[in-house]
Tab-separated table of C-alpha atoms in Angstrom:
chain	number	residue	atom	x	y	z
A	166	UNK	CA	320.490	14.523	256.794
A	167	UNK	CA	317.454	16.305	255.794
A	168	UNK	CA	316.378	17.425	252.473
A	169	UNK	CA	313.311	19.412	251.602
A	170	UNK	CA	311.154	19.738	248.758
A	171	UNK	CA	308.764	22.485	247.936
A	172	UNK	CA	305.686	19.930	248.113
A	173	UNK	CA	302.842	22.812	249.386
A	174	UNK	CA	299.498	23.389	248.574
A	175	UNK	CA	298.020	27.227	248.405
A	176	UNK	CA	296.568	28.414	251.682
A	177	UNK	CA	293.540	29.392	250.434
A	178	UNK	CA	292.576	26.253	248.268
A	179	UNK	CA	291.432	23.082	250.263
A	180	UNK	CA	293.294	20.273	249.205
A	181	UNK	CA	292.065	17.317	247.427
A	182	UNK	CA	291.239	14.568	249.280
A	183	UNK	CA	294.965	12.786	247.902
A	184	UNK	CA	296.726	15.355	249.114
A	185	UNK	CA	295.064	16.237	252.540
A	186	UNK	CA	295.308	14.230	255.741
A	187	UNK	CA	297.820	11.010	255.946
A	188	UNK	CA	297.711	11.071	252.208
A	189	UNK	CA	299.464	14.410	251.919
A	190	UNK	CA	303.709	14.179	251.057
A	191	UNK	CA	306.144	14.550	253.894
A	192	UNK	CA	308.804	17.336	252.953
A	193	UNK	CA	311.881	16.012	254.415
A	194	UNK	CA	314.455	13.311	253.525
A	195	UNK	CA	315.321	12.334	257.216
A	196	UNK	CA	317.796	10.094	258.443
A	197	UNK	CA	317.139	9.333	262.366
A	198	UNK	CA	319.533	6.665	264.311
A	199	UNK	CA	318.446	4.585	267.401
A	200	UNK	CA	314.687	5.011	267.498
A	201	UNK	CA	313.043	4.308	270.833
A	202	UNK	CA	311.108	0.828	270.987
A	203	UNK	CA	307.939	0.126	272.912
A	204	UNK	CA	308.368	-3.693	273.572
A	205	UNK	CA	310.956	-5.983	272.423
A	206	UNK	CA	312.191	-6.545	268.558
A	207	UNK	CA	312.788	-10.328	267.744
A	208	UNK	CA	316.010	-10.574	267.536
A	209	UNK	CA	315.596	-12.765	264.368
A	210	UNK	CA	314.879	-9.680	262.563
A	211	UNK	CA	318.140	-8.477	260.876
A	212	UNK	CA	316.924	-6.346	257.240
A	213	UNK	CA	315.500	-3.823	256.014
A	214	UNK	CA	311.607	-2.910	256.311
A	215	UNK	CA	310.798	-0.996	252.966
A	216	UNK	CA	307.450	0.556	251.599
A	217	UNK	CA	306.912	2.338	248.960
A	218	UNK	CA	304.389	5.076	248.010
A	219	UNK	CA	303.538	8.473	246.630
A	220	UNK	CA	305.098	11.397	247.920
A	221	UNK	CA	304.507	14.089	245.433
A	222	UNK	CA	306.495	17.357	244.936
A	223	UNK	CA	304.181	19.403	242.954
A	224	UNK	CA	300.665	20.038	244.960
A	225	UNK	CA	298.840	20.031	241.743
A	226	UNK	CA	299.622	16.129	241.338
A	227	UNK	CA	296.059	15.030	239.793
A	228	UNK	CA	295.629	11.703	241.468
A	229	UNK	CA	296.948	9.668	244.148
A	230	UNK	CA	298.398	7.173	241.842
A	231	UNK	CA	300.514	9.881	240.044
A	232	UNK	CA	302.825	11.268	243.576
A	233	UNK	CA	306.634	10.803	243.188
A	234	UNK	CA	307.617	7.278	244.743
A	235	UNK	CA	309.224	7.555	248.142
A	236	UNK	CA	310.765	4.802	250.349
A	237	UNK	CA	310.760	4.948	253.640
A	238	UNK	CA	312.873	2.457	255.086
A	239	UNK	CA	313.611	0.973	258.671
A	240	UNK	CA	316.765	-0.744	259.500
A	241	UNK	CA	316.409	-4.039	262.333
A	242	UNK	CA	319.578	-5.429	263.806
A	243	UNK	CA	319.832	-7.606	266.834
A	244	UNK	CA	316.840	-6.569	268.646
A	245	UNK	CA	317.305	-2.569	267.852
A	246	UNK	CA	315.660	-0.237	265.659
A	247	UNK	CA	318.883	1.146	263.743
A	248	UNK	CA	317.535	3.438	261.922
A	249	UNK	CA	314.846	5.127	259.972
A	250	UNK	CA	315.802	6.932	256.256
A	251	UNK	CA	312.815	8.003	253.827
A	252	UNK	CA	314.096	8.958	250.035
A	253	UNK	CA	312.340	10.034	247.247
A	254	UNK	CA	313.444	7.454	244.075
A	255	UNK	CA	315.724	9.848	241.778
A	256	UNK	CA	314.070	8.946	238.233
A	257	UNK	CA	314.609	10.435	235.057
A	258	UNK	CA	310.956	12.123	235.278
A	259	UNK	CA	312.291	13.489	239.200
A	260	UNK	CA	315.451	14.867	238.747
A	261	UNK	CA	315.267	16.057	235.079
A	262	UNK	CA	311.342	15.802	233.888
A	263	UNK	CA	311.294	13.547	231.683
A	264	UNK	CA	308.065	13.289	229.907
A	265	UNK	CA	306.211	9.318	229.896
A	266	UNK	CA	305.814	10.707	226.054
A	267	UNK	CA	307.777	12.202	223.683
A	268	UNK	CA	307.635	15.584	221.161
A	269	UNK	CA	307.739	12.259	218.744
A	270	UNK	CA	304.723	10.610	220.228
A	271	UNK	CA	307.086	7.569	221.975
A	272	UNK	CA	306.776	6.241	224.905
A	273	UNK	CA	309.837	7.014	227.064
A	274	UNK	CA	310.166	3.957	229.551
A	275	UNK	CA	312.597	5.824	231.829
A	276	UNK	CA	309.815	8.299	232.798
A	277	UNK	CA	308.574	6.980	235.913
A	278	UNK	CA	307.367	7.715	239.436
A	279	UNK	CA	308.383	4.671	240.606
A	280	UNK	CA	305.829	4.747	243.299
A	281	UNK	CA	304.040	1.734	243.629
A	282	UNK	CA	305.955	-1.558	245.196
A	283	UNK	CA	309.797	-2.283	246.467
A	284	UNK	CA	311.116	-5.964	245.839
A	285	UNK	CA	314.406	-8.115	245.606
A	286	UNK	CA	315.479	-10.466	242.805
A	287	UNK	CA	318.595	-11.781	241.984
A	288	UNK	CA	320.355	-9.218	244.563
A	289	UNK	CA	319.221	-6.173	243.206
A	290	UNK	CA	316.253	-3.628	244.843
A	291	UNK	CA	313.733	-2.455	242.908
A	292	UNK	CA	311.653	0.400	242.925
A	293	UNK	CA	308.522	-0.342	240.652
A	294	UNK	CA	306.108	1.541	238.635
A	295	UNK	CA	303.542	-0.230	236.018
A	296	UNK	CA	304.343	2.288	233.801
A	297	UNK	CA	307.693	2.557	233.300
A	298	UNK	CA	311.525	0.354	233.410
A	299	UNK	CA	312.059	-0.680	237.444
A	300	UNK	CA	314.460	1.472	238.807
A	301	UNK	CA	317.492	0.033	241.298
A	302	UNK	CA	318.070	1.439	244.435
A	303	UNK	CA	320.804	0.705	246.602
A	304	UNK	CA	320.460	-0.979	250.265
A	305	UNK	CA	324.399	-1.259	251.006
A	306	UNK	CA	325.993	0.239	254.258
A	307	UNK	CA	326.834	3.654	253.409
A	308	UNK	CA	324.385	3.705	250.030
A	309	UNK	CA	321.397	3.217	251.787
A	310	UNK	CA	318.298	3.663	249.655
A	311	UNK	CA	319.909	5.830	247.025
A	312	UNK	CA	318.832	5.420	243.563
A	313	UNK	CA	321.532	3.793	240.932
A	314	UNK	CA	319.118	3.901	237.895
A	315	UNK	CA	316.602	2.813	235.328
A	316	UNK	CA	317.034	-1.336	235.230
A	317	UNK	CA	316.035	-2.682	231.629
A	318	UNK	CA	317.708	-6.202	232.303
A	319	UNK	CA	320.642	-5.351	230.304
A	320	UNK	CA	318.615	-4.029	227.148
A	321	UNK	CA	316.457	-6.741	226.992
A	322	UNK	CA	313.058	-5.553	228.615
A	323	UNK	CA	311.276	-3.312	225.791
A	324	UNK	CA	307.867	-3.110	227.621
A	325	UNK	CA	306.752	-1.629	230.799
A	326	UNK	CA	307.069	-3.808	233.961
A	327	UNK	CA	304.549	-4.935	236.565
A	328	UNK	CA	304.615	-3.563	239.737
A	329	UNK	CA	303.534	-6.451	240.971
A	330	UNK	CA	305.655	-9.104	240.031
A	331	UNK	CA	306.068	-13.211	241.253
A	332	UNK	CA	308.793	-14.787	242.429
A	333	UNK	CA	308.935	-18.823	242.014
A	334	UNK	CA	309.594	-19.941	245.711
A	335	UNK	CA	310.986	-23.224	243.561
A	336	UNK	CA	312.950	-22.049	240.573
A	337	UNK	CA	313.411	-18.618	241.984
A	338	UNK	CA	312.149	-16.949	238.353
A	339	UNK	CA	310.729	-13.974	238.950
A	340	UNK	CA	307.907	-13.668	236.258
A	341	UNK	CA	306.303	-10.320	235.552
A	342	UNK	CA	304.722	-8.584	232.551
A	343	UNK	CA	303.922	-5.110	230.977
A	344	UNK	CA	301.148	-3.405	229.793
A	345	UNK	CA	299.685	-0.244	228.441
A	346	UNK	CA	301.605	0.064	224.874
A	347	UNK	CA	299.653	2.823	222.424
A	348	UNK	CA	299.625	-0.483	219.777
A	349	UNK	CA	299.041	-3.674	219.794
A	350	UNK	CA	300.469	-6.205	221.226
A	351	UNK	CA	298.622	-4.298	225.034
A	352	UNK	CA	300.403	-7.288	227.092
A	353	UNK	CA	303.665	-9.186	227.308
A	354	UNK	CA	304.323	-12.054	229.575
A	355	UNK	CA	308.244	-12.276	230.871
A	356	UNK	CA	310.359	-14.264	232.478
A	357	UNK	CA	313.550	-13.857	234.265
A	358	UNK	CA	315.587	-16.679	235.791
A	359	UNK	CA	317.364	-16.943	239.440
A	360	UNK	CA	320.258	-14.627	238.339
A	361	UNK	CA	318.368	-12.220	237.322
A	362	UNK	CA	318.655	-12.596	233.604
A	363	UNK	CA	315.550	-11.580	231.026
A	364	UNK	CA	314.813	-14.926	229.164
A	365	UNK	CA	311.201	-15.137	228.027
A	366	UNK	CA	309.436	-12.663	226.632
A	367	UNK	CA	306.053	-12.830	224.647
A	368	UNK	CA	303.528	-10.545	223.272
A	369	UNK	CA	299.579	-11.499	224.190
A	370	UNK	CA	296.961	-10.391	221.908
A	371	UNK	CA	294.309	-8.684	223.900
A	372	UNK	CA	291.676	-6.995	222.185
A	373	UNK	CA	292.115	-3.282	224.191
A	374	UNK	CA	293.950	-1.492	226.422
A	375	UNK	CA	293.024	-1.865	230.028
A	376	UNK	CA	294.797	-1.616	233.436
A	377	UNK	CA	296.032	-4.922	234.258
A	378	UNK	CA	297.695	-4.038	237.933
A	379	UNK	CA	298.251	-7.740	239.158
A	380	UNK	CA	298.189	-11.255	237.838
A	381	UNK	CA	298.625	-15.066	239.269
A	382	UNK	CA	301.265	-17.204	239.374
A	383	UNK	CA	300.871	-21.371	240.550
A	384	UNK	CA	303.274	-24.283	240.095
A	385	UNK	CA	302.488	-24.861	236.398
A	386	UNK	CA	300.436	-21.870	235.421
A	387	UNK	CA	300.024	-18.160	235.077
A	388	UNK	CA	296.720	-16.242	235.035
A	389	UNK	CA	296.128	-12.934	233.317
A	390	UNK	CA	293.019	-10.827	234.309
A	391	UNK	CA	291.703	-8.863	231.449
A	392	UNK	CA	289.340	-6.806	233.362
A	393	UNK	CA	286.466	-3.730	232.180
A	394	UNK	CA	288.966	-0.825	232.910
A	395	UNK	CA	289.618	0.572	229.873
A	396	UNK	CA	291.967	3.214	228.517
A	397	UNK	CA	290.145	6.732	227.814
A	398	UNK	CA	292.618	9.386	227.056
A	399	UNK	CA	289.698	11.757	227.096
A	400	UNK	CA	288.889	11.535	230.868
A	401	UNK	CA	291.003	14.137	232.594
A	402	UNK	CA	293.677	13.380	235.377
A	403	UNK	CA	293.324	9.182	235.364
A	404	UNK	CA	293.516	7.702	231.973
A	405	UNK	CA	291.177	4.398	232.239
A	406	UNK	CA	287.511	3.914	232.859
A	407	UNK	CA	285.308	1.897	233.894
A	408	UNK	CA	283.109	0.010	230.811
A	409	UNK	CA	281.812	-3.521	231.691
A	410	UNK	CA	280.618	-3.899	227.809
A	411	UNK	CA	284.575	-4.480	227.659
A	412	UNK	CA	283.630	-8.344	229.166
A	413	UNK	CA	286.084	-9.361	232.022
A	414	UNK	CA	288.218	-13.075	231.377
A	415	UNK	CA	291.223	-14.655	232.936
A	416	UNK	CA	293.597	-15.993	230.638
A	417	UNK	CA	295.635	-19.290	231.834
A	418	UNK	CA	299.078	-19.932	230.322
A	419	UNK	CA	300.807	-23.198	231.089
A	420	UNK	CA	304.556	-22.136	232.431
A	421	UNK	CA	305.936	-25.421	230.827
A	422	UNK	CA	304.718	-24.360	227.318
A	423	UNK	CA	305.608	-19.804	227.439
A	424	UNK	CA	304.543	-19.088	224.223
A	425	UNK	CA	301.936	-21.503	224.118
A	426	UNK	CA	297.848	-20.699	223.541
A	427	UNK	CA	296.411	-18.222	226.362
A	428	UNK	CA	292.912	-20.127	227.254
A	429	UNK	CA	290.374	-16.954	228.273
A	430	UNK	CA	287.453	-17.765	230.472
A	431	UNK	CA	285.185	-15.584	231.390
A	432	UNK	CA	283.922	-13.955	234.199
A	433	UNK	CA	281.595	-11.379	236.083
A	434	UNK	CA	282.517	-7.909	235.401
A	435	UNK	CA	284.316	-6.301	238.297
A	436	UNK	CA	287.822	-5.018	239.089
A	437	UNK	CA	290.997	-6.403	241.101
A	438	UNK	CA	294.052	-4.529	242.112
A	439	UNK	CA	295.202	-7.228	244.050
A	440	UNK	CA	295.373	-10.958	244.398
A	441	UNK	CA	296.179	-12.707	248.022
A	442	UNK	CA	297.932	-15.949	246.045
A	443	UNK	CA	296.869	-19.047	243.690
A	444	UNK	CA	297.818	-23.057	243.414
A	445	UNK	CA	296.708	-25.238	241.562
A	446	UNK	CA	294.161	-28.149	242.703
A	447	UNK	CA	294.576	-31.438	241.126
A	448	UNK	CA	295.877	-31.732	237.208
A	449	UNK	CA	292.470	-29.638	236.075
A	450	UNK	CA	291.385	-27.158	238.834
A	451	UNK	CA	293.207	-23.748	239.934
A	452	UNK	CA	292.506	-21.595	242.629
A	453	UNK	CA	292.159	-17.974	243.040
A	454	UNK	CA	292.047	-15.234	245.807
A	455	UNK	CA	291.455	-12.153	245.631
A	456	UNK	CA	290.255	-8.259	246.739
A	457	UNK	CA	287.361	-7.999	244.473
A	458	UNK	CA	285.670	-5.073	243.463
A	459	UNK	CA	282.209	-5.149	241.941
A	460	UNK	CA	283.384	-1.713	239.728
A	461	UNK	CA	286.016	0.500	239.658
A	462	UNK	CA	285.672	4.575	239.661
A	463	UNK	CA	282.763	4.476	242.389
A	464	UNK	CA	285.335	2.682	244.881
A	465	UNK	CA	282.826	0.216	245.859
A	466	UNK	CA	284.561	-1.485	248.668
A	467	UNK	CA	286.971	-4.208	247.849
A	468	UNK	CA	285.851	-8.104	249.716
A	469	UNK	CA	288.123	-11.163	249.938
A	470	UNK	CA	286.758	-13.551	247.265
A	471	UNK	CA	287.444	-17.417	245.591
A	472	UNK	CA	287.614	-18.120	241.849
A	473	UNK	CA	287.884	-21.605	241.001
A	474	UNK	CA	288.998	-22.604	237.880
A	475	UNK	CA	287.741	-25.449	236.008
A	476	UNK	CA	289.932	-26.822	232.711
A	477	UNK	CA	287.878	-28.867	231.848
A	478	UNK	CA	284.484	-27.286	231.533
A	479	UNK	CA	286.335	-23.899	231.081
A	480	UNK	CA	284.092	-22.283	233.736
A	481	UNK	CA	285.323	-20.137	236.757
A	482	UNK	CA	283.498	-20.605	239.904
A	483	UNK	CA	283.408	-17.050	241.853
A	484	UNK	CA	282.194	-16.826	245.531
A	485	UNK	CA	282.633	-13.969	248.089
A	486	UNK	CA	284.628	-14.951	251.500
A	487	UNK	CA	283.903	-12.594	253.623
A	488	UNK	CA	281.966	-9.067	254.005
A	489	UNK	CA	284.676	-7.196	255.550
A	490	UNK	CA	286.509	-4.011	253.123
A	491	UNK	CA	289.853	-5.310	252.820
A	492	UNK	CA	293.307	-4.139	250.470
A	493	UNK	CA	297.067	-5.412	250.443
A	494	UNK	CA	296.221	-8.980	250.901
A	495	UNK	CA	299.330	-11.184	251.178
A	496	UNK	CA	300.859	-14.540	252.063
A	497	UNK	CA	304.263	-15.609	253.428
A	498	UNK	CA	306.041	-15.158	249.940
A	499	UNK	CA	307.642	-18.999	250.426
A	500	UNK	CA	304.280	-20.354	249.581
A	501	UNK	CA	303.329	-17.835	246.547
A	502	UNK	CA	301.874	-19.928	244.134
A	503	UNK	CA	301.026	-22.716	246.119
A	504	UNK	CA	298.604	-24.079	248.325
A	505	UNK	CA	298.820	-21.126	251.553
A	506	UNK	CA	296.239	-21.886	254.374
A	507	UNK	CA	296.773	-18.705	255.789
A	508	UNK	CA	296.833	-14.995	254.307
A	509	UNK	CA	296.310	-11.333	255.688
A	510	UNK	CA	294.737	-8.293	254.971
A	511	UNK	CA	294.326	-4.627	255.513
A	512	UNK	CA	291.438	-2.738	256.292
A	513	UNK	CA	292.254	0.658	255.884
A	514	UNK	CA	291.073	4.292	254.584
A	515	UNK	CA	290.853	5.316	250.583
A	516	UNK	CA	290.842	8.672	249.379
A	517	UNK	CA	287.750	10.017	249.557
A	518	UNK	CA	285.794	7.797	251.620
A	519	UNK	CA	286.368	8.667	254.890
A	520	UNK	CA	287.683	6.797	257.991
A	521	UNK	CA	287.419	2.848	258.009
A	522	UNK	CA	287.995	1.652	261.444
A	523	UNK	CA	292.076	0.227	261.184
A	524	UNK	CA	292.779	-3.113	261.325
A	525	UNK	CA	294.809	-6.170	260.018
A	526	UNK	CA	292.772	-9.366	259.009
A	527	UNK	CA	294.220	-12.995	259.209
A	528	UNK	CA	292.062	-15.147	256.963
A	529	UNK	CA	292.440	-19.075	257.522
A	530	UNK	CA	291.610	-19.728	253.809
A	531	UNK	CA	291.033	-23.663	254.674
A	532	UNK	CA	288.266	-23.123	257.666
A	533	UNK	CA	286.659	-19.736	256.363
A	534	UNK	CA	287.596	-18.191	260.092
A	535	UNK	CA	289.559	-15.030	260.314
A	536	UNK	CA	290.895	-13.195	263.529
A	537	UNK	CA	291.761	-9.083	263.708
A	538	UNK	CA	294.073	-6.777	264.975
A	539	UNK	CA	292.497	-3.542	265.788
A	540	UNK	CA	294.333	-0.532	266.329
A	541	UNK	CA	292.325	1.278	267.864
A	542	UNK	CA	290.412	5.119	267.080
A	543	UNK	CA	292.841	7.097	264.734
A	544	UNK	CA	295.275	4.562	263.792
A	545	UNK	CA	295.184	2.830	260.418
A	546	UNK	CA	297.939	0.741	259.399
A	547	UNK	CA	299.404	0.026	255.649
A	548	UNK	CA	300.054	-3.138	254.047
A	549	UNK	CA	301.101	-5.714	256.573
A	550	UNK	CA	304.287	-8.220	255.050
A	551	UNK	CA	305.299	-11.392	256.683
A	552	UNK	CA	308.670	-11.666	257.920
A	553	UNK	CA	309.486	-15.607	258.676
A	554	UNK	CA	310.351	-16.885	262.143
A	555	UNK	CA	312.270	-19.990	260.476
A	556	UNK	CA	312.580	-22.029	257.580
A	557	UNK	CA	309.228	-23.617	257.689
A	558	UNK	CA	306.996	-22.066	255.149
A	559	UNK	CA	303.566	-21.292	256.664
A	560	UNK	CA	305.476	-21.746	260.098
A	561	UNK	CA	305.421	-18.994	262.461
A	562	UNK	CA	306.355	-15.321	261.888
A	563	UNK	CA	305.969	-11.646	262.217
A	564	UNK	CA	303.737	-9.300	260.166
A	565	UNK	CA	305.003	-6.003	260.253
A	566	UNK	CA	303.192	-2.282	259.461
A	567	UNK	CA	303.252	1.189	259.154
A	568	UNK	CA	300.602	2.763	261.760
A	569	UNK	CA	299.485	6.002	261.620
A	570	UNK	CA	298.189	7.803	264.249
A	571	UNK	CA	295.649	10.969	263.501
A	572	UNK	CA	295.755	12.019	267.005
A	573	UNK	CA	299.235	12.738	267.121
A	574	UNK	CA	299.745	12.957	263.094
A	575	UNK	CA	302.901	10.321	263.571
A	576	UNK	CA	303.386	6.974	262.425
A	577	UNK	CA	305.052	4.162	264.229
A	578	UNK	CA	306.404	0.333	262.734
A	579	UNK	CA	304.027	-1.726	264.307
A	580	UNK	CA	305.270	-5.880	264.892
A	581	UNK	CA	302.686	-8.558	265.780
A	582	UNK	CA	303.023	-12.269	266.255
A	583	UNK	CA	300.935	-13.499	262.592
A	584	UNK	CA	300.026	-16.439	264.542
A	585	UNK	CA	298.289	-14.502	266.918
A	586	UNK	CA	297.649	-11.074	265.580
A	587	UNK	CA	294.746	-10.200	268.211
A	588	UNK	CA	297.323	-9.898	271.121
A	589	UNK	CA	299.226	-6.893	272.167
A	590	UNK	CA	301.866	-5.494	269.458
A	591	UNK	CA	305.089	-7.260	270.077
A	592	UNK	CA	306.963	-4.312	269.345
A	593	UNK	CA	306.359	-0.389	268.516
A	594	UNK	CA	308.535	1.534	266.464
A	595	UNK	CA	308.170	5.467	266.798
A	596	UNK	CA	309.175	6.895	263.927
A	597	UNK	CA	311.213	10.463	263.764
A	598	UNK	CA	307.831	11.268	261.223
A	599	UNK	CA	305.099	10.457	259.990
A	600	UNK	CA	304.487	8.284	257.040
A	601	UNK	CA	302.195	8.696	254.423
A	602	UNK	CA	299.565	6.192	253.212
A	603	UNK	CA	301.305	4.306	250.327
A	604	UNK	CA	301.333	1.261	248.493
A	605	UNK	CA	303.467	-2.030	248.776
A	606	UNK	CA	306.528	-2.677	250.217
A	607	UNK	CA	308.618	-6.463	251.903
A	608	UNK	CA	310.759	-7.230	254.426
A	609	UNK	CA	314.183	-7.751	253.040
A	610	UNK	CA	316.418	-9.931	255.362
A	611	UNK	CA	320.320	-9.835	255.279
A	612	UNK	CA	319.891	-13.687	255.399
A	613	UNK	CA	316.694	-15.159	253.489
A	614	UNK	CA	314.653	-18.225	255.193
């Protein structure tokens, strides 16, 4: 199957720098069967591979962050690479152009471009934008990828959602929250339980609007990062700014008492779009990681740093890990929100900036060591997600990539051995095209560990 979209750009106008190289859309919808392996596939790997990203039709898209979402998707069975599909996400704003606002001045929550992050709760797959409702897409035999709709937890979810919510290795809650309302209340904290049902939800009173991408979850608390990037409606193509006279705080909720007082501490102005995980330390103590950036606009580079939260004096503790650029940090999801010693990270290419030498970091967040993968000249790989080897959490796994390759503009899935990333891939995946640079994605097992 192949379906093509009129995503071009006029000859005689260079493209901007989101839309040019590995960050430019792919045309086609493909679906490719069999794909030839370099290596050998654990056989323990029997799911879906999915990642998300922008893929815009129109060439005039203004930023990066705005592209229409496309999945691209690779099927693992029994040692083979099955197949390969990519597909845009069908949203109201794709298929019928639905404005994000209204003649009315509303916000329409259907309007998405569902772009950003691919997850699983409570057996349904979802396609996430911060902006917008998730929207479902279907992984059955026969359906694969397809888009079933806008999913507002049956009428219950009035706000945006994350796209980067937490699921509760424990309870199995997946807890989330929106942002970005034109009025007050600018955050909402929810909840939904194991079976997917929407039972918390409750306004935050935060004094502006700013763009609050991620957040922490640990056993007993979650951690809001009101941070100096601040709505500007005047500032053409992205809507938010950098203003450090905004202040930047985390706010720590106890998850035993929801709707409860929000405790802000303060800390150093900067920005985070993503945090590598958080537990808590004792009764009194919690403990953050995260890609830091000391501003956000001039996309200073993004380092792996510690805050350390103190209850009782109410002070956060912030130290820098390590000097290395690094994005997409992760953990094996069993252990989100509790003590991890290892995590991972990509070091990568932003738009803009120019080539960063391609490589996945393994940080052993105990010792302060880390160890790399590098892929050598031309090849820069997306976020890397863990895919267990058994049921020990922490235990031994896979991490597994998206590699492109400049050289030959094509993109391969790329499977190392996380406990010993440095070696030789254990399997390459060539892909039937290339794949742009995108955003988030998981490993989604027929059988979860």
């Amino acid at each position: 199957m192949t379906t093509t979209s009129p995503a071009t750009a006029s000859a005689s106008e260079a493209p901007a720098p989101h839309m040019a190289g590995n960050f430019a859309p792919v045309t086609d919808e493909l679906t490719a069967y069999d794909l030839p392996v370099t290596g050998a596939i654990p056989p323990e790997l029997t799911g879906w591979f999915l990642r998300n990203g922008p893929n815009p039709q129109d060439a005039a898209t203004p930023h990066w962050f705005f592209g229409d979402g496309m999945v691209h998707g690779l099927r693992l069975e029994g040692g083979r690479a099955v197949s390969y599909r990519n597909r845009w996400v069908r949203t109201a704003s794709f298929t019928d152009g639905v404005p994000a606002v209204d003649a009315q001045g509303h916000r329409n929550l259907v309007a998405s471009v569902a772009n950003t992050h691919v997850v699983r709760h409570a057996g349904r797959t979802l396609a996430l934008a911060e902006t917008s409702f998730p929207y479902e897409i279907d992984c059955r035999p026969g359906h694969e990828l397809e888009t079933v709709g806008a999913h507002d937890f049956g009428g219950r979810l009035t706000t945006a959602m994350t796209a980067h919510p937490k699921t509760c290795p424990t309870t199995g809650e997946l807890h989330f929250f929106g942002y970005g309302g034109p009025t007050p209340p600018y955050l909402t904290y929810h909840r939904a339980d194991a079976a997917g049902e929407l039972v918390i939800s409750r306004p935050i009173d935060v004094p502006g609007r700013t763009m609050m991408h991620d957040f922490h979850l640990t056993a007993r608390h979650v951690i809001f990062m009101d941070l100096p990037v601040v709505f500007d409606r005047s500032h053409p193509g992205m809507p938010y700014q950098w203003n450090p006279e905004y202040g930047a705080r985390l706010g720590v909720l106890r998850r035993d008492d929801p709707y409860g007082e929000v405790r802000w501490l303060p800390i150093h102005p900067c920005y985070v779009f993503h945090a590598l995980n958080a537990h808590d330390d004792g009764d009194q103590r919690i403990v953050l990681h995260v890609s830091r950036y000391a501003d956000y606009g001039g996309m200073s580079p993004g380092h792996l740093w510690r805050w350390t939260i103190d209850l009782v004096t109410g002070t956060v503790a912030e130290e820098q890990l390590d000097d290395m650029f690094c994005e997409f940090p992760r953990v094996d999801d069993r252990l989100a929100g509790q003590s991890a010693r290892f995590g991972h990270a990509t070091a990568g290419e932003l738009p803009g900036t120019g080539p960063i030498p391609g490589a996945l970091i393994r940080y052993d967040l105990q010792t302060g060591t880390s160890v790399r993968h590098d892929f050598g000249p031309g090849r820069t790989p997306g976020e890397a997600v863990f895919a267990p080897a058994d049921d020990r959490p922490g235990g031994p796994g896979w991490l597994i990539t998206y590699v492109y390759d400049a050289s030959t503009d094509t993109s391969d899935l790329v499977v190392l051995d996380a406990e010993d990333i440095s070696a030789d891939p254990i399997a390459t995946v060539r892909l039937p095209q290339r794949v742009p640079y995108g955003f988030h994605g998981n490993w989604l097992p027929d059988h979860a560990r």
